[in-house]
Amino acid sequence: MNGIITIAHLTLHEVRGRRVALAALILGVAFLAIFAIGFNYIYSDVTGATSPTSPIPRIQYDIALNFIVMAGLYAVNFLIVMMAVLTPIDTLSGDIRSGSIQTLVTKPIRRVEIVLGKWLAFWVILGVYLILMAGGVLLIVRVIANYTLPNAAQGMFFIFLEGTVLMTLSILGGTRLSTLANGVTVLGLFGLAFIGGWLEQIGAYNGNPTAQNFGIVASLFVPTEALWRLSAYYMQPPLVRDVPLTPFSIVSVPSVWMVAWAALYIVAALLIAVRLFNTRDL
Amino acid sequence: MIDLAIDTRGLRKEYGAKVAVEDLTLTVSRGEVFGFLGPNGAGKTTSMKMLLGLVAPTAGSARVLGAPLGDRKARARMGFLPEHFHFQDWLTGREFLRFHGRLYGISAGPLGRRIEELLKQVDLLDAGERKLREYSKGMLQRIGLAQALLNEPDLVFLDEPTSGLDPLGRLLVRDMIVHMRARGTGVFLNSHLLSEVEVTCDRVAFVKRGAVVRQMALAEQGGGVDVEIRLGKTNAALLAGLSQFGRDVRVDQDRVRMKVKDEARLPEIARWLVGQGAAIYHLGAERKSLEALFLEVMGEDERPG
C-alpha cells in the first residue's frame, strides 16, 4: 500500500514536473473563458429578443440553454477523452524505454503497486480535471443564466467512467506497446466505439436492428461512446433528447447495465495490465 | 550455503531463438567485491538483470542473499545502479533520493539523515537542490550510486558504473567500492574496464558468449607468476637446474624467463642460484595483468564486441 502511494505521488510529481498539468490548466481556463463569453452573448441575444414584454415560453428557453450547455459539455467530454488517453500514454512504456523503471522495480515493492500507483495518480488527475472543466461550464451557466442542468451529477459520473475506461486502456497498452503504438491503438479503440455509437443511434432511428446491434456490440467492446450517450440522456430534458441524430441525441438509450459492464471492464483491464507487467522482462 | 550472497546454477535466458545467457553458474560470497568480466554482448547485463528479478530466466535456479530470484524481502537488502540509467530528471537530487528511499520503506527521519550522508559521500551536497536534468553525466552516475546505497544494502549491483566517467569520477566510484567493502557490503560489478576491476575486486568471473568460463580469486591468479632473472653468465646446467622450481624456462636475450606457481618460490630460486655460484643482477616476479589474463581466457577467436 505504501508503494502505491509513493508511486502515485511520484507520478503526480511527474505530471507537474513535465508541465502537463500547467498546459492542461492554461488551455482549460482558456476554454472556459471562451465558453463564458460565447454563452453570455447568446444568452443576452435570447433574453434581449424576448424582453419581459414578450416572454418566450419557458420550455423553449430551457431547450435553447440546454442545447448550448450540452455543446459545451460535449467539448469537455472530448477534452476528457484526450486527457484520459494522452496523460498516461507513456507512463509505463516511457519508463520502460528509458530504463528508469529498472530502479523502481528492483525496490522492495510489488510490480502491481507500480501499476496501481500510476493508475491512481491519473485517476485523480482525471477527476480533478473533470470537476474543473465540467464544473466550470455548469457554474458559468448558473451564474449567467441561473440555469441548472438536469441530473448533472449522474451525467458527470458517466463521463468520469468513460474517461476511466480510456485511461485504464492507455495504461494497459503501455505495459507491452511502445508509446506511439499505444496511442494509435487506444485512440483507434475510442474511434471504433464512437462509430459504433453513431451506428446504434442511426440504426435505431431508421429501424434497422442489425445496425443497432452492431453498434451495441462495438459498445460492449469499448463502452466509451455508450457512456457519453447515457450521460447525455440524463442531462437533457425529454424533448431535447428526442431530437434525432445530434451528438447528444439518444434514440437508442444505452442500458444501465452498460455502467456495470464498464466497471467490470475497468477492473478486468487493470488485472490484465498487472498480469502483463508482472510477466514482462524489463 | 548461508554465507553465499549469490549462488546460481545453470541460469539461462533465451529471447526467441537468440540465447542471451547460455549457462550462468557462479557463487559470490557475502561481503565480496566480485567482478563480472566479459566483452560487450557477452550477456553481462542480462545476467545481472536475472539476479535482480528484472528478467525471468528461461531455465536454471538461483538464490540471491539466500532467497529465490526476485524475492521482495531480499530486494530490500539490495541496491542497483543500472548501466543506461535515465532517472526522473524533473526531480531535484534530494527529491530523487527521497522518493527512492520511500520505495525502500525507510521512514522520513532516518531517510533525511541518510540522504545528507550520501550526498556528502558522492560530493553532491551543493547540487542537492538542483534538478537532475541540469546534472552532468558524472553527477548523474554519482546520484545513481547514492540511490543504490540508500538502504545500506548487503549487496550492490553496479552495471558498468564508471563507463563515461572522467578519471576523477572513476576514482570516486573506486573509493566508494573500497568503502563498501570495508563496511562489509558485497558488490557485484559488471565491467570491461579491467584496470579498475584489478584494483577493486576480490574475485572475478569471466563470461564469454553467455557462459562463465572461469572464476577465480584475483590474489591466486591461476596463471601463476612470471619470473625474470638476469645473471652474470648462464649455462645449460643452470637452466636445467632452474626447471626444478617451475616451467617454461627459456633464455630471452640476456635474461632468463620462467613461470612459477607462486611468489614463495623466489627466495628458493635465489638461494639455489647463489649456491651454484651464479651472479644475480636481477630477480623479479611479475603477476600477469588482468588484461593478459582476459585475453588468454577469451582466446584469439573472440572479436571486439
XYZ file of C-alpha atoms in Angstrom:
587
model
C 0.000 0.000 0.000
C 2.865 2.308 0.889
C 4.356 1.535 -2.506
C 1.137 2.512 -4.305
C 1.022 5.867 -2.517
C 4.686 6.598 -3.214
C 4.370 5.699 -6.897
C 1.173 7.758 -7.166
C 2.939 10.686 -5.536
C 5.923 10.303 -7.861
C 3.564 10.191 -10.853
C 1.712 13.337 -9.782
C 5.076 14.975 -9.318
C 5.992 13.936 -12.853
C 2.794 15.361 -14.357
C 3.578 18.626 -12.631
C 7.301 18.498 -13.362
C 6.803 17.849 -17.055
C 4.358 20.789 -17.227
C 1.484 18.586 -18.392
C -0.712 19.934 -15.618
C 0.207 23.523 -16.416
C -0.609 23.125 -20.122
C -3.917 21.435 -19.337
C -4.803 24.122 -16.824
C -3.999 27.056 -19.116
C -5.942 25.585 -22.024
C -8.772 24.612 -19.691
C -9.071 28.169 -18.398
C -8.943 29.462 -21.989
C -11.721 27.061 -22.945
C -13.895 28.162 -20.017
C -13.258 31.835 -20.780
C -14.340 31.406 -24.402
C -17.362 29.395 -23.332
C -18.332 32.069 -20.786
C -18.016 34.910 -23.304
C -19.895 32.998 -26.010
C -22.584 31.850 -23.627
C -23.023 35.387 -22.315
C -23.620 36.774 -25.830
C -26.032 34.033 -26.813
C -27.882 34.413 -23.553
C -28.284 38.171 -23.942
C -29.484 37.605 -27.522
C -32.094 35.114 -26.348
C -33.290 37.251 -23.453
C -32.932 40.539 -25.390
C -35.054 39.310 -28.264
C -37.643 38.123 -25.831
C -37.802 41.104 -23.493
C -40.050 40.813 -20.454
C -42.970 42.124 -22.524
C -42.954 39.088 -24.799
C -41.503 36.222 -22.807
C -40.786 33.150 -24.868
C -42.240 30.051 -23.383
C -40.123 28.766 -20.512
C -39.788 25.382 -22.181
C -38.333 26.817 -25.377
C -35.927 28.902 -23.346
C -34.798 25.858 -21.410
C -34.292 23.874 -24.582
C -32.112 26.579 -26.078
C -29.980 26.848 -22.945
C -29.732 23.104 -22.583
C -28.504 22.773 -26.142
C -25.734 25.297 -25.558
C -24.680 23.698 -22.273
C -24.665 20.269 -23.909
C -22.470 21.624 -26.689
C -20.081 22.886 -24.031
C -20.098 19.571 -22.204
C -19.613 17.701 -25.464
C -16.393 19.660 -25.904
C -15.461 18.928 -22.268
C -16.156 15.257 -22.918
C -13.772 15.362 -25.860
C -11.087 17.014 -23.710
C -11.606 14.392 -21.013
C -11.158 11.661 -23.620
C -7.915 13.239 -24.760
C -6.658 13.737 -21.196
C -7.570 10.160 -20.314
C -5.730 8.710 -23.285
C -2.752 11.040 -23.529
C -1.624 11.764 -19.960
C -0.802 8.149 -19.078
C 0.183 7.152 -22.617
C 3.899 6.818 -21.905
C 3.875 6.387 -18.170
C 4.876 2.714 -18.406
C 6.213 2.444 -21.964
C 8.288 5.595 -21.490
C 9.774 4.401 -18.207
C 10.479 1.013 -19.753
C 12.121 2.571 -22.795
C 14.262 4.940 -20.773
C 15.132 2.247 -18.240
C 14.031 4.358 -15.277
C 11.543 1.585 -14.474
C 14.507 -0.614 -13.503
C 15.358 1.343 -10.390
C 11.675 1.238 -9.370
C 11.052 -2.450 -9.988
C 14.179 -3.514 -8.098
C 12.977 -1.723 -4.973
C 11.175 -3.906 -2.414
C 7.739 -3.158 -3.863
C 5.497 -5.362 -5.964
C 5.062 -4.601 -9.634
C 1.309 -4.428 -9.090
C 1.948 -1.461 -6.788
C 3.632 0.380 -9.643
C 0.697 -0.211 -11.994
C -1.919 0.680 -9.375
C 0.035 3.698 -8.128
C 0.272 5.137 -11.604
C -3.381 4.339 -12.289
C -4.429 6.044 -9.068
C -2.474 9.190 -9.900
C -4.011 9.528 -13.353
C -7.440 8.750 -11.970
C -7.115 11.616 -9.507
C -5.878 13.924 -12.281
C -8.802 12.930 -14.480
C -11.270 13.546 -11.671
C -9.839 16.947 -10.822
C -9.794 17.923 -14.488
C -13.414 16.857 -14.956
C -14.520 18.760 -11.873
C -12.716 21.889 -13.053
C -13.924 21.751 -16.655
C -17.461 20.436 -16.317
C -17.887 22.252 -13.010
C -16.695 25.419 -14.725
C -19.248 25.052 -17.531
C -22.067 24.377 -15.067
C -21.008 27.277 -12.867
C -20.876 29.680 -15.828
C -24.417 28.857 -16.972
C -25.593 29.040 -13.403
C -24.120 32.478 -12.812
C -25.056 33.976 -16.171
C -28.438 32.391 -16.796
C -29.354 30.860 -13.471
C -29.796 27.615 -15.382
C -29.341 24.215 -13.745
C -28.714 21.152 -15.888
C -30.904 18.174 -15.014
C -29.118 15.218 -13.406
C -25.702 16.842 -13.697
C -24.194 14.557 -11.048
C -25.222 11.380 -12.898
C -24.022 12.859 -16.157
C -20.621 13.700 -14.682
C -20.350 10.225 -13.210
C -20.843 8.586 -16.610
C -18.281 10.884 -18.232
C -15.835 10.077 -15.443
C -16.453 6.384 -16.006
C -15.864 6.865 -19.722
C -12.577 8.654 -19.023
C -11.560 5.941 -16.563
C -12.127 3.241 -19.190
C -9.858 5.017 -21.672
C -7.248 5.894 -19.060
C -7.098 2.267 -17.936
C -6.771 1.072 -21.548
C -3.926 3.548 -22.040
C -2.096 2.136 -19.024
C -2.832 -1.415 -20.138
C -1.376 -0.739 -23.587
C 1.725 0.805 -22.042
C 2.693 -2.480 -20.398
C 3.551 -4.008 -23.755
C 3.283 -1.461 -26.560
C 5.570 1.410 -27.417
C 4.185 4.847 -26.655
C 3.252 5.565 -30.252
C 1.652 2.172 -30.878
C -0.252 2.553 -27.633
C -1.626 5.959 -28.603
C -2.688 4.748 -32.021
C -4.350 1.687 -30.507
C -6.276 3.392 -27.713
C -7.453 6.299 -29.878
C -8.357 3.721 -32.528
C -10.467 1.837 -29.993
C -12.131 5.094 -28.999
C -12.875 5.783 -32.685
C -14.356 2.325 -33.013
C -16.675 2.952 -30.082
C -17.532 6.380 -31.492
C -18.616 4.934 -34.843
C -20.378 2.111 -33.012
C -22.364 4.651 -31.008
C -23.490 6.505 -34.128
C -24.328 3.220 -35.818
C -26.529 2.310 -32.899
C -28.374 5.654 -32.969
C -28.787 5.768 -36.751
C -29.827 2.128 -36.809
C -32.443 2.772 -34.129
C -33.680 5.904 -35.947
C -34.015 4.071 -39.247
C -35.472 0.997 -37.591
C -32.537 -1.170 -38.657
C -31.929 -3.561 -35.751
C -28.841 -5.102 -37.404
C -27.016 -1.771 -37.478
C -28.251 -1.032 -33.968
C -26.988 -4.369 -32.614
C -23.717 -3.950 -34.419
C -23.313 -0.640 -32.607
C -24.167 -2.221 -29.272
C -21.547 -4.931 -29.807
C -18.977 -2.219 -30.557
C -20.008 -0.516 -27.320
C -19.513 -3.736 -25.388
C -16.061 -3.966 -26.909
C -15.250 -0.368 -25.887
C -18.026 1.175 -23.792
C -16.913 4.807 -24.042
C -19.411 6.268 -26.537
C -22.284 4.423 -24.833
C -21.324 6.099 -21.551
C -21.319 9.514 -23.190
C -24.772 8.856 -24.716
C -26.008 7.720 -21.335
C -24.600 10.853 -19.759
C -26.258 12.999 -22.433
C -29.529 11.143 -21.970
C -29.637 12.054 -18.300
C -28.617 15.667 -18.703
C -31.239 16.652 -21.295
C -34.927 17.269 -20.829
C -37.048 14.639 -22.617
C -37.988 16.929 -25.522
C -34.397 17.677 -26.486
C -33.001 14.209 -26.314
C -35.583 13.005 -28.793
C -34.258 15.352 -31.483
C -32.654 12.775 -33.705
C -29.054 12.495 -34.682
C -27.121 15.127 -32.829
C -24.004 14.156 -30.895
C -26.213 14.127 -27.827
C -29.392 12.657 -29.223
C -30.499 9.399 -27.744
C -32.783 7.338 -29.905
C -31.454 4.099 -28.558
C -30.809 4.514 -24.819
C -27.839 2.503 -23.620
C -28.829 0.042 -20.950
C -27.967 0.953 -17.382
C -26.208 -2.394 -17.356
C -23.644 -0.678 -19.525
C -22.468 1.040 -16.323
C -21.918 -2.287 -14.583
C -20.222 -3.562 -17.727
C -17.910 -0.520 -17.805
C -16.975 -1.003 -14.139
C -16.232 -4.663 -14.770
C -14.331 -3.683 -17.895
C -12.072 -1.325 -15.912
C -11.311 -3.962 -13.280
C -10.564 -6.564 -15.953
C -8.334 -4.179 -17.914
C -6.405 -3.360 -14.734
C -5.969 -7.031 -13.888
C -4.689 -7.753 -17.385
C -2.342 -4.754 -17.173
C -0.921 -6.042 -13.879
C -0.511 -9.521 -15.288
C 1.226 -8.313 -18.459
C 3.531 -6.048 -16.488
C 4.314 -8.769 -13.951
C 5.467 -11.198 -16.602
C 7.403 -8.720 -18.665
C 11.220 -8.692 -18.905
C 12.418 -5.173 -18.185
C 25.243 -22.053 1.898
C 24.180 -19.251 4.171
C 27.329 -17.208 3.613
C 26.790 -17.045 -0.131
C 25.457 -13.782 -1.492
C 24.820 -15.254 -4.928
C 24.549 -18.883 -5.900
C 23.374 -19.714 -9.398
C 23.088 -22.993 -11.248
C 22.754 -23.053 -14.986
C 20.774 -19.850 -15.356
C 19.758 -19.441 -18.951
C 17.950 -16.744 -20.888
C 16.619 -17.047 -24.392
C 14.910 -14.307 -26.335
C 13.129 -16.282 -29.003
C 15.832 -18.125 -30.908
C 18.603 -15.919 -29.526
C 20.418 -17.179 -26.466
C 21.495 -14.179 -24.382
C 22.873 -16.186 -21.471
C 23.686 -19.813 -22.026
C 24.835 -21.026 -18.652
C 25.391 -18.782 -15.659
C 26.818 -20.847 -12.855
C 28.678 -18.945 -10.188
C 28.971 -18.260 -6.496
C 29.716 -14.998 -4.755
C 30.447 -14.854 -1.042
C 28.903 -12.278 1.242
C 30.877 -9.060 1.532
C 32.936 -9.899 -1.502
C 33.667 -7.467 -4.320
C 33.037 -9.555 -7.394
C 33.977 -8.538 -10.900
C 31.933 -9.914 -13.752
C 34.049 -9.545 -16.838
C 33.482 -10.077 -20.474
C 33.295 -8.333 -23.795
C 30.249 -6.312 -24.775
C 27.372 -8.549 -25.720
C 28.621 -11.484 -23.640
C 25.445 -11.408 -21.528
C 26.692 -9.468 -18.520
C 23.725 -7.115 -18.235
C 21.158 -9.851 -18.870
C 22.830 -11.956 -16.174
C 22.649 -9.082 -13.711
C 19.014 -8.455 -14.611
C 18.164 -12.079 -13.897
C 19.811 -11.825 -10.487
C 17.775 -8.682 -9.792
C 14.474 -10.205 -10.871
C 14.075 -7.818 -13.809
C 14.276 -10.614 -16.337
C 12.847 -14.076 -15.809
C 15.321 -16.879 -16.596
C 14.299 -19.479 -19.166
C 15.944 -22.239 -17.137
C 18.151 -22.824 -14.125
C 17.936 -21.869 -10.495
C 19.493 -19.271 -8.286
C 19.466 -17.789 -4.815
C 20.461 -14.234 -4.026
C 21.024 -13.357 -0.350
C 19.567 -16.759 0.438
C 16.234 -16.084 -1.276
C 14.817 -17.054 -4.672
C 15.196 -14.615 -7.572
C 13.033 -11.506 -7.320
C 12.181 -12.043 -3.642
C 10.832 -8.807 -2.222
C 12.421 -9.109 1.228
C 15.799 -9.818 -0.338
C 15.377 -6.793 -2.613
C 15.101 -4.618 0.490
C 18.733 -5.511 1.186
C 19.985 -4.908 -2.350
C 20.976 -1.837 -4.310
C 21.209 -1.395 -8.050
C 22.755 1.105 -10.418
C 21.708 0.332 -13.996
C 24.042 0.960 -16.898
C 21.908 3.147 -19.126
C 20.100 4.887 -16.366
C 17.722 7.626 -17.090
C 16.303 8.947 -13.876
C 13.263 11.078 -13.221
C 15.002 14.232 -14.365
C 12.303 16.664 -13.252
C 13.223 15.884 -9.639
C 15.952 17.589 -7.662
C 18.750 15.440 -6.301
C 17.221 15.389 -2.828
C 13.691 14.674 -4.108
C 15.043 11.843 -6.224
C 16.746 10.231 -3.241
C 13.688 10.819 -1.049
C 11.326 9.024 -3.459
C 13.675 6.103 -3.860
C 14.226 5.937 -0.120
C 10.476 5.806 0.425
C 10.284 2.920 -2.030
C 12.773 1.121 0.202
C 10.342 1.772 3.034
C 12.735 3.978 5.011
C 10.877 6.360 7.315
C 11.247 10.119 6.967
C 13.634 10.868 9.860
C 16.364 8.321 9.176
C 15.917 8.842 5.432
C 16.653 12.564 5.692
C 19.840 11.867 7.605
C 20.875 9.108 5.218
C 20.347 11.378 2.204
C 22.626 14.090 3.606
C 25.249 11.474 4.458
C 25.168 10.043 0.937
C 25.122 13.421 -0.798
C 28.281 14.221 1.116
C 29.847 10.894 0.191
C 29.228 11.350 -3.537
C 30.210 15.017 -3.326
C 26.836 16.421 -4.374
C 25.828 18.331 -1.247
C 25.818 21.636 -3.100
C 23.802 20.182 -6.005
C 21.064 18.612 -3.891
C 18.502 21.277 -4.739
C 19.240 21.300 -8.464
C 17.103 19.350 -10.894
C 18.605 16.165 -12.283
C 18.136 17.476 -15.825
C 20.857 20.023 -15.022
C 23.298 17.359 -13.815
C 26.331 16.302 -15.837
C 26.796 12.643 -16.685
C 29.248 12.179 -13.862
C 26.888 13.794 -11.368
C 24.046 11.544 -12.529
C 26.234 8.499 -12.075
C 27.063 9.629 -8.555
C 23.490 10.382 -7.561
C 22.591 6.976 -9.041
C 25.216 5.375 -6.870
C 23.834 7.186 -3.821
C 20.405 5.843 -4.787
C 21.774 2.307 -4.785
C 23.146 2.746 -1.255
C 20.118 4.371 0.410
C 19.139 1.215 2.273
C 22.685 0.388 3.399
C 22.433 -2.779 1.327
C 24.174 -6.096 1.878
C 24.692 -6.479 -1.838
C 25.025 -3.807 -4.520
C 24.793 -4.427 -8.255
C 26.726 -1.955 -10.368
C 26.423 -2.234 -14.133
C 29.399 -0.518 -15.772
C 29.460 2.156 -13.069
C 32.390 4.087 -14.486
C 31.732 3.964 -18.208
C 31.566 7.516 -19.439
C 33.124 8.984 -16.317
C 36.213 11.154 -16.267
C 39.262 9.992 -14.278
C 38.157 11.888 -11.150
C 34.712 10.347 -11.311
C 36.243 6.903 -11.704
C 38.424 7.470 -8.711
C 35.410 8.453 -6.633
C 33.499 5.322 -7.652
C 36.553 3.217 -6.918
C 36.908 4.789 -3.477
C 33.253 4.131 -2.788
C 33.617 0.479 -3.695
C 36.590 0.219 -1.348
C 34.479 1.937 1.303
C 31.628 -0.518 0.740
C 33.922 -3.471 1.096
C 35.248 -2.052 4.354
C 31.641 -1.890 5.607
C 31.050 -5.487 4.567
C 28.796 -4.642 1.645
C 29.087 -7.105 -1.188
C 29.476 -5.687 -4.673
C 28.652 -7.364 -7.961
C 30.402 -5.313 -10.581
C 29.825 -5.604 -14.327
C 32.718 -4.109 -16.141
C 35.005 -4.309 -19.075
C 37.401 -1.765 -17.626
C 39.937 -4.258 -16.410
C 42.365 -1.956 -14.660
C 39.672 -0.808 -12.277
C 38.462 -4.338 -11.631
C 42.010 -5.299 -10.858
C 42.204 -2.637 -8.168
C 38.833 -3.174 -6.543
C 37.764 -6.796 -6.904
C 38.408 -9.778 -4.676
C 37.270 -12.284 -7.210
C 36.309 -12.272 -10.841
C 34.388 -14.406 -13.290
C 34.992 -14.314 -16.999
C 31.953 -14.606 -19.157
C 32.168 -15.470 -22.800
C 29.207 -15.783 -25.130
C 26.751 -16.154 -22.288
C 28.660 -18.676 -20.212
C 31.032 -18.353 -17.267
C 34.316 -19.752 -18.492
C 36.449 -19.131 -15.418
C 36.031 -17.947 -11.843
C 38.959 -17.112 -9.675
C 40.280 -15.040 -6.796
C 42.495 -12.254 -8.056
C 45.088 -12.992 -5.385
C 45.690 -16.505 -6.640
C 45.574 -15.933 -10.384
C 45.508 -19.330 -11.997
C 48.205 -18.432 -14.492
C 50.974 -18.290 -11.883
C 53.805 -15.810 -11.651
C 56.222 -14.839 -14.388
C 59.825 -14.657 -13.185
C 62.582 -12.702 -14.861
C 66.207 -13.340 -13.915
C 69.366 -11.603 -15.129
C 72.540 -13.491 -14.391
C 76.209 -12.742 -14.996
C 76.559 -15.875 -17.083
C 74.167 -18.620 -17.939
C 74.855 -22.173 -18.910
C 72.863 -25.255 -19.742
C 73.322 -26.746 -16.255
C 71.876 -23.637 -14.592
C 68.912 -23.613 -16.926
C 68.272 -27.292 -16.346
C 68.536 -26.744 -12.597
C 66.070 -23.867 -12.656
C 63.390 -26.051 -14.178
C 63.004 -27.830 -10.824
C 61.341 -24.632 -9.493
C 58.935 -24.014 -12.333
C 58.282 -24.462 -16.014
C 58.825 -22.801 -19.361
C 62.431 -21.905 -18.614
C 63.858 -20.047 -21.583
C 66.574 -17.560 -22.427
C 65.450 -14.246 -23.767
C 68.484 -12.201 -24.815
C 70.407 -11.580 -21.567
C 67.529 -12.684 -19.341
C 66.141 -15.976 -18.226
C 62.378 -16.168 -18.048
C 60.270 -18.839 -16.407
C 56.907 -19.444 -14.782
C 56.490 -20.487 -11.161
C 53.443 -21.336 -9.113
C 53.653 -18.507 -6.597
C 55.962 -15.853 -5.236
C 57.164 -18.071 -2.370
C 59.372 -19.795 -4.911
C 61.509 -16.704 -5.452
C 63.711 -16.917 -2.315
C 64.283 -20.611 -3.010
C 65.459 -19.808 -6.532
C 67.763 -17.083 -5.215
C 69.279 -19.402 -2.610
C 69.847 -22.137 -5.137
C 71.435 -19.791 -7.691
C 73.802 -18.354 -5.087
C 74.658 -21.906 -4.049
C 75.562 -22.613 -7.675
C 77.885 -19.640 -7.663
C 75.833 -17.625 -10.132
C 75.953 -13.816 -10.067
C 72.406 -12.422 -9.755
C 71.865 -8.953 -11.162
C 68.097 -9.064 -11.162
C 65.422 -11.402 -9.904
C 61.872 -10.201 -10.285
C 58.381 -11.568 -10.334
C 55.512 -10.189 -12.278
C 51.884 -11.024 -11.830
C 50.120 -11.476 -15.041
C 47.996 -8.417 -15.670
C 44.277 -8.932 -15.713
C 44.300 -7.753 -19.273
C 46.703 -10.515 -20.297
C 44.574 -12.981 -18.394
C 41.410 -11.654 -20.021
C 42.851 -12.065 -23.496
C 44.072 -15.527 -22.615
C 40.679 -16.625 -21.288
C 38.718 -15.098 -24.132
C 41.065 -16.684 -26.651
C 42.033 -15.415 -30.024
C 38.719 -16.203 -31.629
C 36.915 -13.549 -29.596
C 36.314 -10.426 -31.628
C 35.652 -6.942 -30.313
C 32.032 -6.696 -29.193
